CSV table of C-alpha atoms and ligand atoms in Angstrom, one decimal:
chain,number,residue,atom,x,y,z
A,1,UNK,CA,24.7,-8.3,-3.0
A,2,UNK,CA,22.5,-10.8,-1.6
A,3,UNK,CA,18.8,-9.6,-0.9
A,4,UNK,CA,16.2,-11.3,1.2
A,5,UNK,CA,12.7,-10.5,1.0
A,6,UNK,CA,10.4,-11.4,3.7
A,7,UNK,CA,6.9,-12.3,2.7
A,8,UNK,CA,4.8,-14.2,-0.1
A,9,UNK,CA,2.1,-12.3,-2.0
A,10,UNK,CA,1.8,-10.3,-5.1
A,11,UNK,CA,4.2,-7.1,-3.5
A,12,UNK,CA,7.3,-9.1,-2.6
A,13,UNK,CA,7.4,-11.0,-6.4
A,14,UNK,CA,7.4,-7.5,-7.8
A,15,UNK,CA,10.1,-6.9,-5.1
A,16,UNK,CA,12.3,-9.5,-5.7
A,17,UNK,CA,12.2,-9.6,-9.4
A,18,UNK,CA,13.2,-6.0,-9.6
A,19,UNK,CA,15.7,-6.2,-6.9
A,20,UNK,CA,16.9,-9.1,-8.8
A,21,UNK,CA,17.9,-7.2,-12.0
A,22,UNK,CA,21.2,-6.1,-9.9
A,23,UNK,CA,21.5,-8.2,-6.6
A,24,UNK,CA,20.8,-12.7,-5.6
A,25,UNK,CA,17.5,-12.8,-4.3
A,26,UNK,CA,15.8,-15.5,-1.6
A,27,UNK,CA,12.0,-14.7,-0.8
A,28,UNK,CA,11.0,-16.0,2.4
A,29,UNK,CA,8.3,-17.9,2.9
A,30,UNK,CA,7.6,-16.6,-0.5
A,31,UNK,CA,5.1,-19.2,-2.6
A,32,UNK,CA,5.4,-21.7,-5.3
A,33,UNK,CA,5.0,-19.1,-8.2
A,34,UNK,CA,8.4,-16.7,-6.8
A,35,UNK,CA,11.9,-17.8,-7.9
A,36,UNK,CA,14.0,-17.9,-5.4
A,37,UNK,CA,11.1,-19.2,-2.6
A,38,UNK,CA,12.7,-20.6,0.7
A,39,UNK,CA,11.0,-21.9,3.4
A,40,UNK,CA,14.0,-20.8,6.2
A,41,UNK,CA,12.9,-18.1,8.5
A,42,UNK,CA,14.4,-15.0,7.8
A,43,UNK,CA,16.8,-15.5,11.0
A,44,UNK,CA,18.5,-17.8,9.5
A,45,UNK,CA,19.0,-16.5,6.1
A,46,UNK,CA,22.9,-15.1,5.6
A,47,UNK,CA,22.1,-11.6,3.7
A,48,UNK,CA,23.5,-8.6,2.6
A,49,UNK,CA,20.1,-6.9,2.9
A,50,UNK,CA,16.8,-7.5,4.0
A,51,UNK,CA,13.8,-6.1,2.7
A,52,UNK,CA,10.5,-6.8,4.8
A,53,UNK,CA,7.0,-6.7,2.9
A,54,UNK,CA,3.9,-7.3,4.7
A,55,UNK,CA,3.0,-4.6,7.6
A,56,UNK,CA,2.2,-8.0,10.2
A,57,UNK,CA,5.7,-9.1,10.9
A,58,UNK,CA,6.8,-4.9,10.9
A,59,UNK,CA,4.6,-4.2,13.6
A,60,UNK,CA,5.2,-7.6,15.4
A,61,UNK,CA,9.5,-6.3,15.5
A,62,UNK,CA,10.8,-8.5,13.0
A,63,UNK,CA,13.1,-5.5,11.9
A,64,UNK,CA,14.2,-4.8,15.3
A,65,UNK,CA,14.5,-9.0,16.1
A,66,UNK,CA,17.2,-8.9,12.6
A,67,UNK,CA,19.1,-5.4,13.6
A,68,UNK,CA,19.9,-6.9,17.2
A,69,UNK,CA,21.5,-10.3,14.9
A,70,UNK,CA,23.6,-7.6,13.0
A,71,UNK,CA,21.5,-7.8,9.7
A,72,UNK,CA,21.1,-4.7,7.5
A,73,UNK,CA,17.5,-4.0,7.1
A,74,UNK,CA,14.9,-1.8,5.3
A,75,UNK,CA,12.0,-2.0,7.1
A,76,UNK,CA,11.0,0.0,10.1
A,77,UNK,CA,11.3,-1.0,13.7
A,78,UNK,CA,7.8,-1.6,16.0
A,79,UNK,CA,8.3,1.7,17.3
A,80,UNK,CA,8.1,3.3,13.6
A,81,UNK,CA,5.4,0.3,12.7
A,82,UNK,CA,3.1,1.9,15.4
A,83,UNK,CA,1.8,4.4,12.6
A,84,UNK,CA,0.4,2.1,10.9
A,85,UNK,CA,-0.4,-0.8,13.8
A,86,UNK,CA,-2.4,2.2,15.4
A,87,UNK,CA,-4.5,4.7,13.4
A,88,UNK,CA,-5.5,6.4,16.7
A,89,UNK,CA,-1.6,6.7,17.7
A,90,UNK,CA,-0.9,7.9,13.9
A,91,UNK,CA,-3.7,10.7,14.1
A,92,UNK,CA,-2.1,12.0,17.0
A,93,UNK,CA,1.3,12.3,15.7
A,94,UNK,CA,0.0,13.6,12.2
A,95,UNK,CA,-1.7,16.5,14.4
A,96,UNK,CA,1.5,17.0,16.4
A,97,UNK,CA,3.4,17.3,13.1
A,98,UNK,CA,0.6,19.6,11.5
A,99,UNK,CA,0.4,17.7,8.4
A,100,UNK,CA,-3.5,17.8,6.5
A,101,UNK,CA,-5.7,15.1,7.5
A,102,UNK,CA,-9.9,14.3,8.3
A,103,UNK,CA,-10.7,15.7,11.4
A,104,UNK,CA,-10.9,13.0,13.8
A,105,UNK,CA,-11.7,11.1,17.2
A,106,UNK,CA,-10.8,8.1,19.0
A,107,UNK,CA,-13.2,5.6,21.2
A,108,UNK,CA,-12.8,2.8,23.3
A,109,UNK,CA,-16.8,3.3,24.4
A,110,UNK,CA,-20.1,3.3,22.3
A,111,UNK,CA,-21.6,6.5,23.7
A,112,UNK,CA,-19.1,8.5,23.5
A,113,UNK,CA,-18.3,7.4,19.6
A,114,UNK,CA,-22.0,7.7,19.5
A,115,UNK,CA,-22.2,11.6,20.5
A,116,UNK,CA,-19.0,12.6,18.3
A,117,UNK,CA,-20.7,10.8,14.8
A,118,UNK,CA,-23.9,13.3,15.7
A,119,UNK,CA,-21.7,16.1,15.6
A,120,UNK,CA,-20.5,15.1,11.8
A,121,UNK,CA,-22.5,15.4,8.8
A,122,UNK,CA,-22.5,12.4,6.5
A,123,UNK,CA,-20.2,10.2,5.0
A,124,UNK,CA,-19.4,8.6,8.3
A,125,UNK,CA,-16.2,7.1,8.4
A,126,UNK,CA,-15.4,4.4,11.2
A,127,UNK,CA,-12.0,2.7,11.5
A,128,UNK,CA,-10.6,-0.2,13.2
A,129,UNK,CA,-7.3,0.9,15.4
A,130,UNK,CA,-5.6,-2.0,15.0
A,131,UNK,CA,-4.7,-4.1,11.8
A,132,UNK,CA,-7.4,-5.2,9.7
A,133,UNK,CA,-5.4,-6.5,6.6
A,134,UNK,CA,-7.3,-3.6,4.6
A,135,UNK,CA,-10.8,-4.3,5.5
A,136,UNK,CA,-11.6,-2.3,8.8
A,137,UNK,CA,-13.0,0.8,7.4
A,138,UNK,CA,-16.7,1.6,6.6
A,139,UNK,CA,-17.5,4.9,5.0
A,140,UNK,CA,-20.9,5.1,4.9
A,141,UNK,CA,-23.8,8.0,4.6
A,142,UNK,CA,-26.2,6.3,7.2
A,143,UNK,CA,-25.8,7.3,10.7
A,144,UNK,CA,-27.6,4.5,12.0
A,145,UNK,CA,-24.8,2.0,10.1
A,146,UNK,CA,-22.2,4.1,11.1
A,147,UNK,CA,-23.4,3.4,14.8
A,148,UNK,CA,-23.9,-0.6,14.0
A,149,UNK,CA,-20.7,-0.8,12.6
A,150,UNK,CA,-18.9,1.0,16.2
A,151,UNK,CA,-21.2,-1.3,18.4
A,152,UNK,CA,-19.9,-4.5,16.7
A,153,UNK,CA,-15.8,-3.4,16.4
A,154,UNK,CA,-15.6,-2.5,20.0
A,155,UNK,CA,-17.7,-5.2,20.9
A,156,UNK,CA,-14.8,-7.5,19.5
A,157,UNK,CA,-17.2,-9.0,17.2
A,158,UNK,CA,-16.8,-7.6,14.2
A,159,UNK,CA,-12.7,-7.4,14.5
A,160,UNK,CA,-10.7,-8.7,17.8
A,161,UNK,CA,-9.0,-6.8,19.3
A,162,UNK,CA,-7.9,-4.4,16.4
A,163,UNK,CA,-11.7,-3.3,17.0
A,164,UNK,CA,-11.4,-2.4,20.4
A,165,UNK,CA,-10.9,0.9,19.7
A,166,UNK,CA,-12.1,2.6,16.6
A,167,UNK,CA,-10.7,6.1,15.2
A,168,UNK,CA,-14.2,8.4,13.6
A,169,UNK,CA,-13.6,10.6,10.9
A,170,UNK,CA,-14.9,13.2,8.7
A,171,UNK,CA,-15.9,12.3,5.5
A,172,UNK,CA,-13.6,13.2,2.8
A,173,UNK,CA,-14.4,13.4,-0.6
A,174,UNK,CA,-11.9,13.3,-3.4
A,175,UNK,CA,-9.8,11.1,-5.7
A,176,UNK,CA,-7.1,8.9,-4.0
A,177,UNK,CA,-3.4,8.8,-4.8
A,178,UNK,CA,-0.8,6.4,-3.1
A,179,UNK,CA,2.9,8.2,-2.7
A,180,UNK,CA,5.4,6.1,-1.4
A,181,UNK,CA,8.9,7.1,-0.1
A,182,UNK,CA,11.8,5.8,0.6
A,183,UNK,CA,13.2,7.1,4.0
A,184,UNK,CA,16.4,6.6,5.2
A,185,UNK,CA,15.5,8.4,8.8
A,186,UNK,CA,16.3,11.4,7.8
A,187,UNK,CA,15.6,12.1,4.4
A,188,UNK,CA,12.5,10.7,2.6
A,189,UNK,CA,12.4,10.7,-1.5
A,190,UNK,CA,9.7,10.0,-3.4
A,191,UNK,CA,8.6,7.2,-5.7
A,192,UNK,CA,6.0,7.5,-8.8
A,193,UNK,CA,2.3,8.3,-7.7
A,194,UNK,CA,0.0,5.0,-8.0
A,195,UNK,CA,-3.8,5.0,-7.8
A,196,UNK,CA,-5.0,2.1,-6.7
A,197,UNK,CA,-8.8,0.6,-6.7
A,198,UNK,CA,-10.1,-1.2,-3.6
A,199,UNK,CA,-13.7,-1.6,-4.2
A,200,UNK,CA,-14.1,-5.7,-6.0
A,201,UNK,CA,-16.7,-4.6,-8.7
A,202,UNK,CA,-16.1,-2.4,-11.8
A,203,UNK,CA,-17.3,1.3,-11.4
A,204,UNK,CA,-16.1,1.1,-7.6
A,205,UNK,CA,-19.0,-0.8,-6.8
A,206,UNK,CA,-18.9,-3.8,-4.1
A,207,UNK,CA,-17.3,-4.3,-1.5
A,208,UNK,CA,-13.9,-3.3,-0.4
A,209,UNK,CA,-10.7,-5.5,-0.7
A,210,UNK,CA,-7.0,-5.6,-0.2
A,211,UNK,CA,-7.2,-3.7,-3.8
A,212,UNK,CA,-8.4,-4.8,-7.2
A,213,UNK,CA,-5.6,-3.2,-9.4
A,214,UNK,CA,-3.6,0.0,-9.8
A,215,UNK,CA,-1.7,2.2,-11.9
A,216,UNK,CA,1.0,4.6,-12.5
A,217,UNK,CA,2.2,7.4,-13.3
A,218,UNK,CA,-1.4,8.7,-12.2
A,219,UNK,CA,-2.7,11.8,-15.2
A,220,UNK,CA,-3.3,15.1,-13.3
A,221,UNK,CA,-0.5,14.4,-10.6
A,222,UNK,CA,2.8,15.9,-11.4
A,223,UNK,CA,5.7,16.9,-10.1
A,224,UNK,CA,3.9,20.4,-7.8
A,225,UNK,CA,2.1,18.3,-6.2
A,226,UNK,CA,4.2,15.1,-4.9
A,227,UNK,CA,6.7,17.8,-3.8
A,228,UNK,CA,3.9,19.8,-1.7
A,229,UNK,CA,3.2,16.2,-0.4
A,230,UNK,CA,6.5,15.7,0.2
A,231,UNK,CA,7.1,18.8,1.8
A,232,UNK,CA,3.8,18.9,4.1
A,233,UNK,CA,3.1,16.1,5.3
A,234,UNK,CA,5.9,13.2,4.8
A,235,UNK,CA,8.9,15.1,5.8
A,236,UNK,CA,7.1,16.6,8.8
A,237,UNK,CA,6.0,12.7,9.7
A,238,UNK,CA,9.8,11.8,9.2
A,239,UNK,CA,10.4,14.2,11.8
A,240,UNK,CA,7.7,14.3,14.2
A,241,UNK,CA,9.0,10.4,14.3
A,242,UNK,CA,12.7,11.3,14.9
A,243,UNK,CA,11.4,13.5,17.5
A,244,UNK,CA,9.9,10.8,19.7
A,245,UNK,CA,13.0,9.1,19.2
A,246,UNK,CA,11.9,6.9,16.1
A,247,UNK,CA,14.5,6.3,13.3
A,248,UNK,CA,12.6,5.0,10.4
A,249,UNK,CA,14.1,3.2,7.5
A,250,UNK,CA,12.1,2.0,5.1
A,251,UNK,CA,9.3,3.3,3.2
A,252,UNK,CA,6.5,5.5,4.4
A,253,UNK,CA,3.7,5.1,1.9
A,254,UNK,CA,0.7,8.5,2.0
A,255,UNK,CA,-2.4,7.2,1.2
A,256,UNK,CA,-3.8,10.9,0.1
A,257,UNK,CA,-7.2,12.2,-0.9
A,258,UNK,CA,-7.2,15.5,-3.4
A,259,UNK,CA,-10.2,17.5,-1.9
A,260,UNK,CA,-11.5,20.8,-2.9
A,261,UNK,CA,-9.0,22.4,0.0
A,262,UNK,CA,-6.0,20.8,-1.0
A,263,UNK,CA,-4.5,17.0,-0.2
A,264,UNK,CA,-5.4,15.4,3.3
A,265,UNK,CA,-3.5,12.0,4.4
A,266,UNK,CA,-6.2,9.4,4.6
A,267,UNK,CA,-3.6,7.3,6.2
A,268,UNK,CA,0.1,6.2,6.5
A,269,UNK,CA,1.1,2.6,6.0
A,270,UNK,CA,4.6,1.6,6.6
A,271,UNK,CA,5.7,-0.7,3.8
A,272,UNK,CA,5.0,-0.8,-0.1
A,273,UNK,CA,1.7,-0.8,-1.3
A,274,UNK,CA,0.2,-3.9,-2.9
A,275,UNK,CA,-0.8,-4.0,-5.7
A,276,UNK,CA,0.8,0.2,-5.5
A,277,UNK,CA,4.3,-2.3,-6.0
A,278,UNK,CA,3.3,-4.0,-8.9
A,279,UNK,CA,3.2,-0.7,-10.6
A,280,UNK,CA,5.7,1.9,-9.6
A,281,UNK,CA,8.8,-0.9,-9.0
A,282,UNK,CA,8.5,-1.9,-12.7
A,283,UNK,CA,8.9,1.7,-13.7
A,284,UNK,CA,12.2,1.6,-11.9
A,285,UNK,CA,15.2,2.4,-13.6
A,286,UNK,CA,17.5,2.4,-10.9
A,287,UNK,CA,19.4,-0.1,-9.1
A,288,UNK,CA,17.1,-1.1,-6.0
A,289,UNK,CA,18.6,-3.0,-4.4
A,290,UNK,CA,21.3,-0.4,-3.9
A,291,UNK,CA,18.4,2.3,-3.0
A,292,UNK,CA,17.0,0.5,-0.4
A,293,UNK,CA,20.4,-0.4,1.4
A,294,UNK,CA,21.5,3.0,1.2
A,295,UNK,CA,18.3,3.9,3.0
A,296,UNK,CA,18.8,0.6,5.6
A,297,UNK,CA,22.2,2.1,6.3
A,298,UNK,CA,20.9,5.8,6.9
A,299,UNK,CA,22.3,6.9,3.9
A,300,UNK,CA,20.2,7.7,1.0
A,301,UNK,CA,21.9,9.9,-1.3
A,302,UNK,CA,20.3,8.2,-4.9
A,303,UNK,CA,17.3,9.9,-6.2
A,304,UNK,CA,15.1,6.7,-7.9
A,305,UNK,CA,14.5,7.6,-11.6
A,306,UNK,CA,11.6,6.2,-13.3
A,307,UNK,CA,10.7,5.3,-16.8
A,308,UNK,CA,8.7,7.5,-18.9
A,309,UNK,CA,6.5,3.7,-20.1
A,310,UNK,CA,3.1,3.6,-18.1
A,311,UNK,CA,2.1,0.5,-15.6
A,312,UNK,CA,-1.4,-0.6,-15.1
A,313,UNK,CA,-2.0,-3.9,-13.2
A,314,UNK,CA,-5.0,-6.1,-13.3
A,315,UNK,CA,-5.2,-8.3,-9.9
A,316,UNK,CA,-7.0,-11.8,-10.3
A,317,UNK,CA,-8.9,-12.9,-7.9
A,318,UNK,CA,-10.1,-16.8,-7.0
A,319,UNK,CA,-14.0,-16.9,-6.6
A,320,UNK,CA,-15.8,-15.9,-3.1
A,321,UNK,CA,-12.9,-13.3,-2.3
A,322,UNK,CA,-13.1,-10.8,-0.3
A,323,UNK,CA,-15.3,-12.8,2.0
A,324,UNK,CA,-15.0,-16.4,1.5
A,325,UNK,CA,-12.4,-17.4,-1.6
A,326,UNK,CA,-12.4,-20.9,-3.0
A,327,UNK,CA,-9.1,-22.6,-3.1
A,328,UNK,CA,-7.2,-25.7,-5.2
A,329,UNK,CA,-8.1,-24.6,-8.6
A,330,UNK,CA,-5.3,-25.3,-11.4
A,331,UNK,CA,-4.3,-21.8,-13.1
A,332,UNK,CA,-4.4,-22.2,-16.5
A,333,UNK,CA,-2.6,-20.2,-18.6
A,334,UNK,CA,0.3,-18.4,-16.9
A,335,UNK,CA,3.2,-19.4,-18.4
A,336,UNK,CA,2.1,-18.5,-22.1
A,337,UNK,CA,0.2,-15.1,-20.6
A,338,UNK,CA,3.6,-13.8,-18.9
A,339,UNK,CA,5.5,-14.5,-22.1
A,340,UNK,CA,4.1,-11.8,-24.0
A,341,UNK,CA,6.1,-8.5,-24.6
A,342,UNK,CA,5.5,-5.8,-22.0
A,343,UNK,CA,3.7,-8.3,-19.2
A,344,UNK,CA,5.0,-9.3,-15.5
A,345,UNK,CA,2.6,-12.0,-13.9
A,346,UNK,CA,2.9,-11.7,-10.2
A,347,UNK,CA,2.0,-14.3,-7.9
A,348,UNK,CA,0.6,-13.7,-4.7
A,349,UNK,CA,-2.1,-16.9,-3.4
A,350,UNK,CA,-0.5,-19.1,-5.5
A,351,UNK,CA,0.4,-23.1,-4.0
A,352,UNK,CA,1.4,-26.2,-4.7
A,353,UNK,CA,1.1,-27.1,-8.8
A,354,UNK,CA,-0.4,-23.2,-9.7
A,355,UNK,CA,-3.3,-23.4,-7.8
A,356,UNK,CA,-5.1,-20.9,-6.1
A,357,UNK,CA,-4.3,-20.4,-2.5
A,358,UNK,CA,-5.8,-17.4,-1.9
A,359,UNK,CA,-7.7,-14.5,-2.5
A,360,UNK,CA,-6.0,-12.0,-4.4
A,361,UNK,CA,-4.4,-14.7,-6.9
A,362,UNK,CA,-2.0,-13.5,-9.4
A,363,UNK,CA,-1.6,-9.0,-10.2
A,364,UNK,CA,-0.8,-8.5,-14.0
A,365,UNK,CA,1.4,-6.1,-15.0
A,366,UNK,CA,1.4,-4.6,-18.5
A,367,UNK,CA,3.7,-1.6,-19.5
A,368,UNK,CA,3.8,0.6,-22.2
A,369,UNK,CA,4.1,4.5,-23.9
A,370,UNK,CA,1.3,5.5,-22.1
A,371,UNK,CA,-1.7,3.6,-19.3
A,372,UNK,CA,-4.2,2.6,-22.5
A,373,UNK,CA,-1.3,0.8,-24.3
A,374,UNK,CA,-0.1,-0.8,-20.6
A,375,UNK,CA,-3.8,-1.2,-20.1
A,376,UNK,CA,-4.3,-2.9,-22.9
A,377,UNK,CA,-1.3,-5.6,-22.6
A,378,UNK,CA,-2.4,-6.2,-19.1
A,379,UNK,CA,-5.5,-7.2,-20.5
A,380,UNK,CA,-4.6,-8.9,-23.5
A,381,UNK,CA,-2.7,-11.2,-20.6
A,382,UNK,CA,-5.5,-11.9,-18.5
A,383,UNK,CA,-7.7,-13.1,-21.2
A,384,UNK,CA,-5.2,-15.9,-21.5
A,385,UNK,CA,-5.1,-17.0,-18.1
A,386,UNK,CA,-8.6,-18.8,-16.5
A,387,UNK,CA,-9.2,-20.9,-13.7
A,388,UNK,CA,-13.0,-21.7,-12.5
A,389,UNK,CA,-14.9,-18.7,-10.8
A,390,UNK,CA,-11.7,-16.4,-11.5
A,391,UNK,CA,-12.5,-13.0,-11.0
A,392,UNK,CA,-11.0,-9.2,-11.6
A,393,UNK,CA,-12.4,-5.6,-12.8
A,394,UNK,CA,-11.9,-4.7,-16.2
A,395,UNK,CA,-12.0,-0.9,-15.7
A,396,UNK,CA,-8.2,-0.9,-14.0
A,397,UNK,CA,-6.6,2.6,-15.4
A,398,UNK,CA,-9.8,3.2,-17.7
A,399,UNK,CA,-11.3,6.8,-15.8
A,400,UNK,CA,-8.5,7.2,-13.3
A,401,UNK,CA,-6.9,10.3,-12.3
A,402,UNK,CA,-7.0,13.0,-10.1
A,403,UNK,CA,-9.4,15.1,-12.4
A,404,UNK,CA,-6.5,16.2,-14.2
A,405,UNK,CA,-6.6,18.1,-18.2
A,406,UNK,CA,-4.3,16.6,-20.8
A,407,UNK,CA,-2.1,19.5,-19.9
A,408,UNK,CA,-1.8,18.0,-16.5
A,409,UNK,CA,-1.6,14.6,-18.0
A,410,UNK,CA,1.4,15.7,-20.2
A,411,UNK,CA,3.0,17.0,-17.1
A,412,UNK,CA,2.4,13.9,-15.0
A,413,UNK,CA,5.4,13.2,-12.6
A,414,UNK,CA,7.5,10.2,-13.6
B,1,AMP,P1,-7.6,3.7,5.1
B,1,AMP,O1,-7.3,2.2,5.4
B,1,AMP,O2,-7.5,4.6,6.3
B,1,AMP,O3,-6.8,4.2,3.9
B,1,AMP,O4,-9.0,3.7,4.5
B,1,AMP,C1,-9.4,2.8,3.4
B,1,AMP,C2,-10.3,3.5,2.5
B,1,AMP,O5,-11.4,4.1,3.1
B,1,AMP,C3,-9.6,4.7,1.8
B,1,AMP,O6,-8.8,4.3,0.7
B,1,AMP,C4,-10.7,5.6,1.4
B,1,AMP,O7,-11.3,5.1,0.2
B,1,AMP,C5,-11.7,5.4,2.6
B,1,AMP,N1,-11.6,6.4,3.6
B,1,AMP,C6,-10.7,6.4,4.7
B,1,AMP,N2,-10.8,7.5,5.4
B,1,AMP,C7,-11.7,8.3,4.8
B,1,AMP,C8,-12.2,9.6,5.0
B,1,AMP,N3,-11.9,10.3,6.1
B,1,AMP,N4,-13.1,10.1,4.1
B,1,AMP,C9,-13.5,9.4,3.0
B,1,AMP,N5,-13.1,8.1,2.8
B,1,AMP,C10,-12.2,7.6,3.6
């Protein structure tokens, strides 16, 4: 079978070199540190399969642009992209569908945003409707930030039009787990739980990113739970979607919060998480490439199995991200670094000779028996790689969890 992946960061290198264990893989645009880069737009690529990455080109109807040519995609249509191209638009389905989530209310003017935040008590949470490639949430205990922050997104300043509308929530309190599954329309299976860690500075400090690193399985989330997940709020989504006449292949991926009453859905996205990808696709041991076409053709009938090895990734980042990264600096290192037993080196703003190209540089994977001896190859990796102002957390996997006991660890799900 002959794959093509659409994108070029960090998530569609763990793609295609997992997809490639059992099918030909292109990666378009890809970047200088895939195999298999192309620079032919994916509408001209002959494939068996394609396999979209980044959420942009989803909600733009690149899936729908490739089904109309004949192609066989996984990857939801704009219509399905919506959930995650409009948090006000996937609030209201997630209420129509019953499934747990912060109570919530959407704005297109300041007072009225303005009244609803009095009638919450603190953490504020304000969110951009539209995309904001990660960074259009502010959670925040002051009211008077909270109301700063609505002024200058529906303003426009602060976001474009994605800001133009903001969605206000409830503050939620609670660790954060990342379940992603594969959906064929129908039926939706799950993959290994991931935690990932968005804040840039050790101890969740700083400010938030595109995510600093992640992990998998995660200790105090086992099987109970991802099927109550599955079973409350993903299936329900699946349908509530189908209902409005939405058939949606490809993966829906929970962003989920553990509070003291039970899971709420923080959010749905509509495509792998990165760095969630780096993490749970390693741990495949299944053919992929085979899952995801059975769920392209609307019929999934696999169950992916998983390793019992842990997976803790380590993303490197060039100096200056989130706000302002430098660029052009040689990578030193890499080749020697992704050598070692139990490491896969991902490259995401990679260009031209190794450099840096981006913010979120290069995720490394280490694997092993359990997350402190993946933890520890991920790190033993890193320290072999430099380039000037690199910079990464080095608490990935150290404290995560869901709060879980060592009983709960032991019966972490795959
Ligand atoms: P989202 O893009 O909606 O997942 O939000 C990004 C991050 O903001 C989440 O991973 C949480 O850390 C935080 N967040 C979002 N919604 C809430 C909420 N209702 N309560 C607390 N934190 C939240």
């Amino acid at each position: 079978m002959k794959v093509c992946v659409v994108g070029g960061g960090g998530r569609e290198h763990a793609l295609a070199s997992v997809l490639g264990r059992t099918a030909e893989v292109v990666v378009t645009p890809g970047n200088p540190g895939i195999p298999g880069s192309v620079a032919t737009p994916p509408e001209e690529i002959d494939a068996d399969l394609f396999v979209i990455g980044p959420e942009v080109p989803l909600v733009a109807g690149l899936a729908d642009r490739l089904r109309a040519a004949g192609g066989l995609v996984f990857g939801p249509g704009a219509d399905g992209a919506r959930l995650e191209g409009s948090k006000a638009w996937m609030k209201s389905l997630l209420a129509d569908a019953r499934v747990p989530t912060a109570r919530h209310g959407a704005f297109s003017d300041v007072r009225a945003a303005t009244a609803f935040l009095r009638t919450l008590a603190p953490p504020y949470v304000v969110k951009t409707d539209g995309l904001a490639a990660g960074k259009g949430v502010l959670v925040t205990d002051s009211l008077e930030d909270a109301v700063g922050d609505v002024t200058a997104k529906l303003s426009g300043v602060a976001f474009g039009a994605a800001g133009r509308r903001v969605v206000i929530e409830e503050g939620l309190v609670g660790a954060e787990v990342s379940l992603l599954c594969i959906c064929d329309g129908r039926r939706a299976v799950p993959l290994a739980p991931a935690q990932d860690h968005k804040r840039l500075g050790d101890g969740d400090t700083g400010p938030n990113t595109g995510g600093m690193g992640a992990f998998s399985p995660v200790p105090g989330v086992g099987k109970d739970l991802v099927e109550e997940v599955v079973e409350r709020a993903v299936e329900p989504t699946l349908h509530a979607l189908h209902l409005r006449g939405v058939d949606f292949r490809g993966v829906l991926y929970a962003g989920l919060i553990l509070t003291a009453d039970g899971f709420k859905v923080l959010e749905f996205n509509v495509r792998f998480g990165d760095p969630e990808a780096q993490v749970v696709l390693p741990r495949l041991d299944c053919d992929l490439a085979a899952l995801l076409a059975e769920a392209a053709n609307g019929r999934l009938v696999s169950e992916p199995r998983f390793v019992d090895d842990a997976a803790v990734t380590v993303v490197l980042a060039a100096e200056g991200y989130p706000t302002a990264p430098r660029t052009g600096d040689v990578i030193h290192g890499l080749d020697a670094a992704a050598a070692s037993p139990g490491v896969g080196i991902f490259c995401a703003g990679v260009g031209p000779g190794m450099t840096t190209a981006g913010g979120r540089v290069l995720a490394v994977t280490g694997t092993g028996p359990d997350l402190a001896a993946a933890r520890a190859r991920a790190y033993a990796a890193v320290g072999g790689i430099s380039w000037p102002g690199m910079q990464y957390r080095t608490d990935i996997g150290a404290a995560g969890g869901a709060g879980g006991d060592s009983e709960q660890v032991a019966r972490a799900a795959p």
